Amino acid sequence: MTQRAQMVRRFSEAGIRAVFAGHYHRNAGGQYEEMEVVVTSAMGAQNSGRGVAPDKSGYRIVEVSERELCHRYVEIERP
């Protein structure tokens, strides 16, 4: 098992509900058991990847409460 797979498994077993990462040059993510993995694109250059149109530059807002975790990506206008 890879080190990354071991860490994801440990996070999930510890009850972590979401993992956030960034600087991937596009938005991405997935699910591991009950844990959401969220990757936010870079604010600068965006890559299309696999024939998909690139995301616009932006940032992610994450709201955390005792009952829920909500997040959304906010695109920014570039001159």
PDB file of C-alpha atoms in Angstrom:
ATOM      1  CA  MET A   1       0.000   0.000   0.000  1.00  0.00           C
ATOM      2  CA  THR A   2       1.371   3.435  -0.911  1.00  0.00           C
ATOM      3  CA  GLN A   3       2.069   6.010   1.758  1.00  0.00           C
ATOM      4  CA  ARG A   4      -0.715   8.224   0.370  1.00  0.00           C
ATOM      5  CA  ALA A   5      -3.210   5.341   0.546  1.00  0.00           C
ATOM      6  CA  GLN A   6      -2.161   4.610   4.133  1.00  0.00           C
ATOM      7  CA  MET A   7      -2.692   8.242   5.144  1.00  0.00           C
ATOM      8  CA  VAL A   8      -6.107   8.453   3.475  1.00  0.00           C
ATOM      9  CA  ARG A   9      -7.160   5.249   5.240  1.00  0.00           C
ATOM     10  CA  ARG A  10      -5.927   6.593   8.602  1.00  0.00           C
ATOM     11  CA  PHE A  11      -7.751   9.894   8.091  1.00  0.00           C
ATOM     12  CA  SER A  12     -10.961   8.041   7.311  1.00  0.00           C
ATOM     13  CA  GLU A  13     -10.592   5.730  10.317  1.00  0.00           C
ATOM     14  CA  ALA A  14     -10.040   8.793  12.541  1.00  0.00           C
ATOM     15  CA  GLY A  15     -13.410  10.208  11.465  1.00  0.00           C
ATOM     16  CA  ILE A  16     -12.056  13.048   9.338  1.00  0.00           C
ATOM     17  CA  ARG A  17     -14.894  14.167   7.082  1.00  0.00           C
ATOM     18  CA  ALA A  18     -12.957  16.205   4.515  1.00  0.00           C
ATOM     19  CA  VAL A  19      -9.427  16.820   3.288  1.00  0.00           C
ATOM     20  CA  PHE A  20      -8.625  20.024   1.380  1.00  0.00           C
ATOM     21  CA  ALA A  21      -5.641  20.504  -0.883  1.00  0.00           C
ATOM     22  CA  GLY A  22      -4.645  23.059  -3.466  1.00  0.00           C
ATOM     23  CA  HIS A  23      -2.366  24.263  -6.207  1.00  0.00           C
ATOM     24  CA  TYR A  24      -3.350  21.631  -8.739  1.00  0.00           C
ATOM     25  CA  HIS A  25      -4.118  24.166 -11.528  1.00  0.00           C
ATOM     26  CA  ARG A  26      -7.696  22.939 -11.750  1.00  0.00           C
ATOM     27  CA  ASN A  27     -10.481  21.864  -9.393  1.00  0.00           C
ATOM     28  CA  ALA A  28     -10.717  18.177  -8.602  1.00  0.00           C
ATOM     29  CA  GLY A  29     -11.769  15.829  -5.854  1.00  0.00           C
ATOM     30  CA  GLY A  30     -13.292  12.569  -4.904  1.00  0.00           C
ATOM     31  CA  GLN A  31     -14.620  10.395  -2.146  1.00  0.00           C
ATOM     32  CA  TYR A  32     -12.976   7.774   0.063  1.00  0.00           C
ATOM     33  CA  GLU A  33     -15.574   5.904   2.082  1.00  0.00           C
ATOM     34  CA  GLU A  34     -17.320   8.754   3.999  1.00  0.00           C
ATOM     35  CA  MET A  35     -14.476  11.273   3.559  1.00  0.00           C
ATOM     36  CA  GLU A  36     -14.560  13.932   0.832  1.00  0.00           C
ATOM     37  CA  VAL A  37     -11.322  15.003  -0.846  1.00  0.00           C
ATOM     38  CA  VAL A  38     -11.413  18.535  -2.308  1.00  0.00           C
ATOM     39  CA  VAL A  39      -8.665  20.006  -4.486  1.00  0.00           C
ATOM     40  CA  THR A  40      -8.844  23.725  -5.259  1.00  0.00           C
ATOM     41  CA  SER A  41      -7.185  25.102  -8.356  1.00  0.00           C
ATOM     42  CA  ALA A  42      -4.383  27.652  -8.291  1.00  0.00           C
ATOM     43  CA  MET A  43      -5.305  31.327  -8.419  1.00  0.00           C
ATOM     44  CA  GLY A  44      -2.942  31.857 -11.359  1.00  0.00           C
ATOM     45  CA  ALA A  45      -2.640  29.716 -14.472  1.00  0.00           C
ATOM     46  CA  GLN A  46      -5.225  27.007 -15.010  1.00  0.00           C
ATOM     47  CA  ASN A  47      -4.745  23.755 -16.931  1.00  0.00           C
ATOM     48  CA  SER A  48      -7.489  22.059 -18.885  1.00  0.00           C
ATOM     49  CA  GLY A  49      -6.416  18.429 -18.540  1.00  0.00           C
ATOM     50  CA  ARG A  50      -8.113  15.558 -20.373  1.00  0.00           C
ATOM     51  CA  GLY A  51      -9.880  17.837 -22.841  1.00  0.00           C
ATOM     52  CA  VAL A  52     -11.861  19.651 -20.138  1.00  0.00           C
ATOM     53  CA  ALA A  53     -12.151  23.446 -20.296  1.00  0.00           C
ATOM     54  CA  PRO A  54      -9.979  25.077 -17.615  1.00  0.00           C
ATOM     55  CA  ASP A  55     -11.535  26.457 -14.441  1.00  0.00           C
ATOM     56  CA  LYS A  56     -11.432  30.193 -13.969  1.00  0.00           C
ATOM     57  CA  SER A  57      -9.110  31.554 -11.289  1.00  0.00           C
ATOM     58  CA  GLY A  58     -10.712  31.664  -7.871  1.00  0.00           C
ATOM     59  CA  TYR A  59     -10.732  30.588  -4.260  1.00  0.00           C
ATOM     60  CA  ARG A  60     -12.729  28.238  -2.065  1.00  0.00           C
ATOM     61  CA  ILE A  61     -14.859  29.285   0.894  1.00  0.00           C
ATOM     62  CA  VAL A  62     -15.269  26.602   3.558  1.00  0.00           C
ATOM     63  CA  GLU A  63     -17.854  26.881   6.318  1.00  0.00           C
ATOM     64  CA  VAL A  64     -17.615  24.453   9.217  1.00  0.00           C
ATOM     65  CA  SER A  65     -20.150  23.933  11.991  1.00  0.00           C
ATOM     66  CA  GLU A  66     -20.704  21.137  14.461  1.00  0.00           C
ATOM     67  CA  ARG A  67     -23.292  19.574  12.153  1.00  0.00           C
ATOM     68  CA  GLU A  68     -22.049  20.218   8.635  1.00  0.00           C
ATOM     69  CA  LEU A  69     -19.237  21.263   6.371  1.00  0.00           C
ATOM     70  CA  CYS A  70     -20.060  23.292   3.264  1.00  0.00           C
ATOM     71  CA  HIS A  71     -17.716  24.619   0.613  1.00  0.00           C
ATOM     72  CA  ARG A  72     -17.981  26.475  -2.659  1.00  0.00           C
ATOM     73  CA  TYR A  73     -15.579  27.715  -5.292  1.00  0.00           C
ATOM     74  CA  VAL A  74     -15.745  31.433  -6.092  1.00  0.00           C
ATOM     75  CA  GLU A  75     -14.447  32.479  -9.497  1.00  0.00           C
ATOM     76  CA  ILE A  76     -12.657  35.815  -9.741  1.00  0.00           C
ATOM     77  CA  GLU A  77     -12.591  38.107 -12.726  1.00  0.00           C
ATOM     78  CA  ARG A  78      -9.170  38.636 -14.243  1.00  0.00           C
ATOM     79  CA  PRO A  79      -8.389  41.855 -16.139  1.00  0.00           C
TER      80      PRO A  79
END
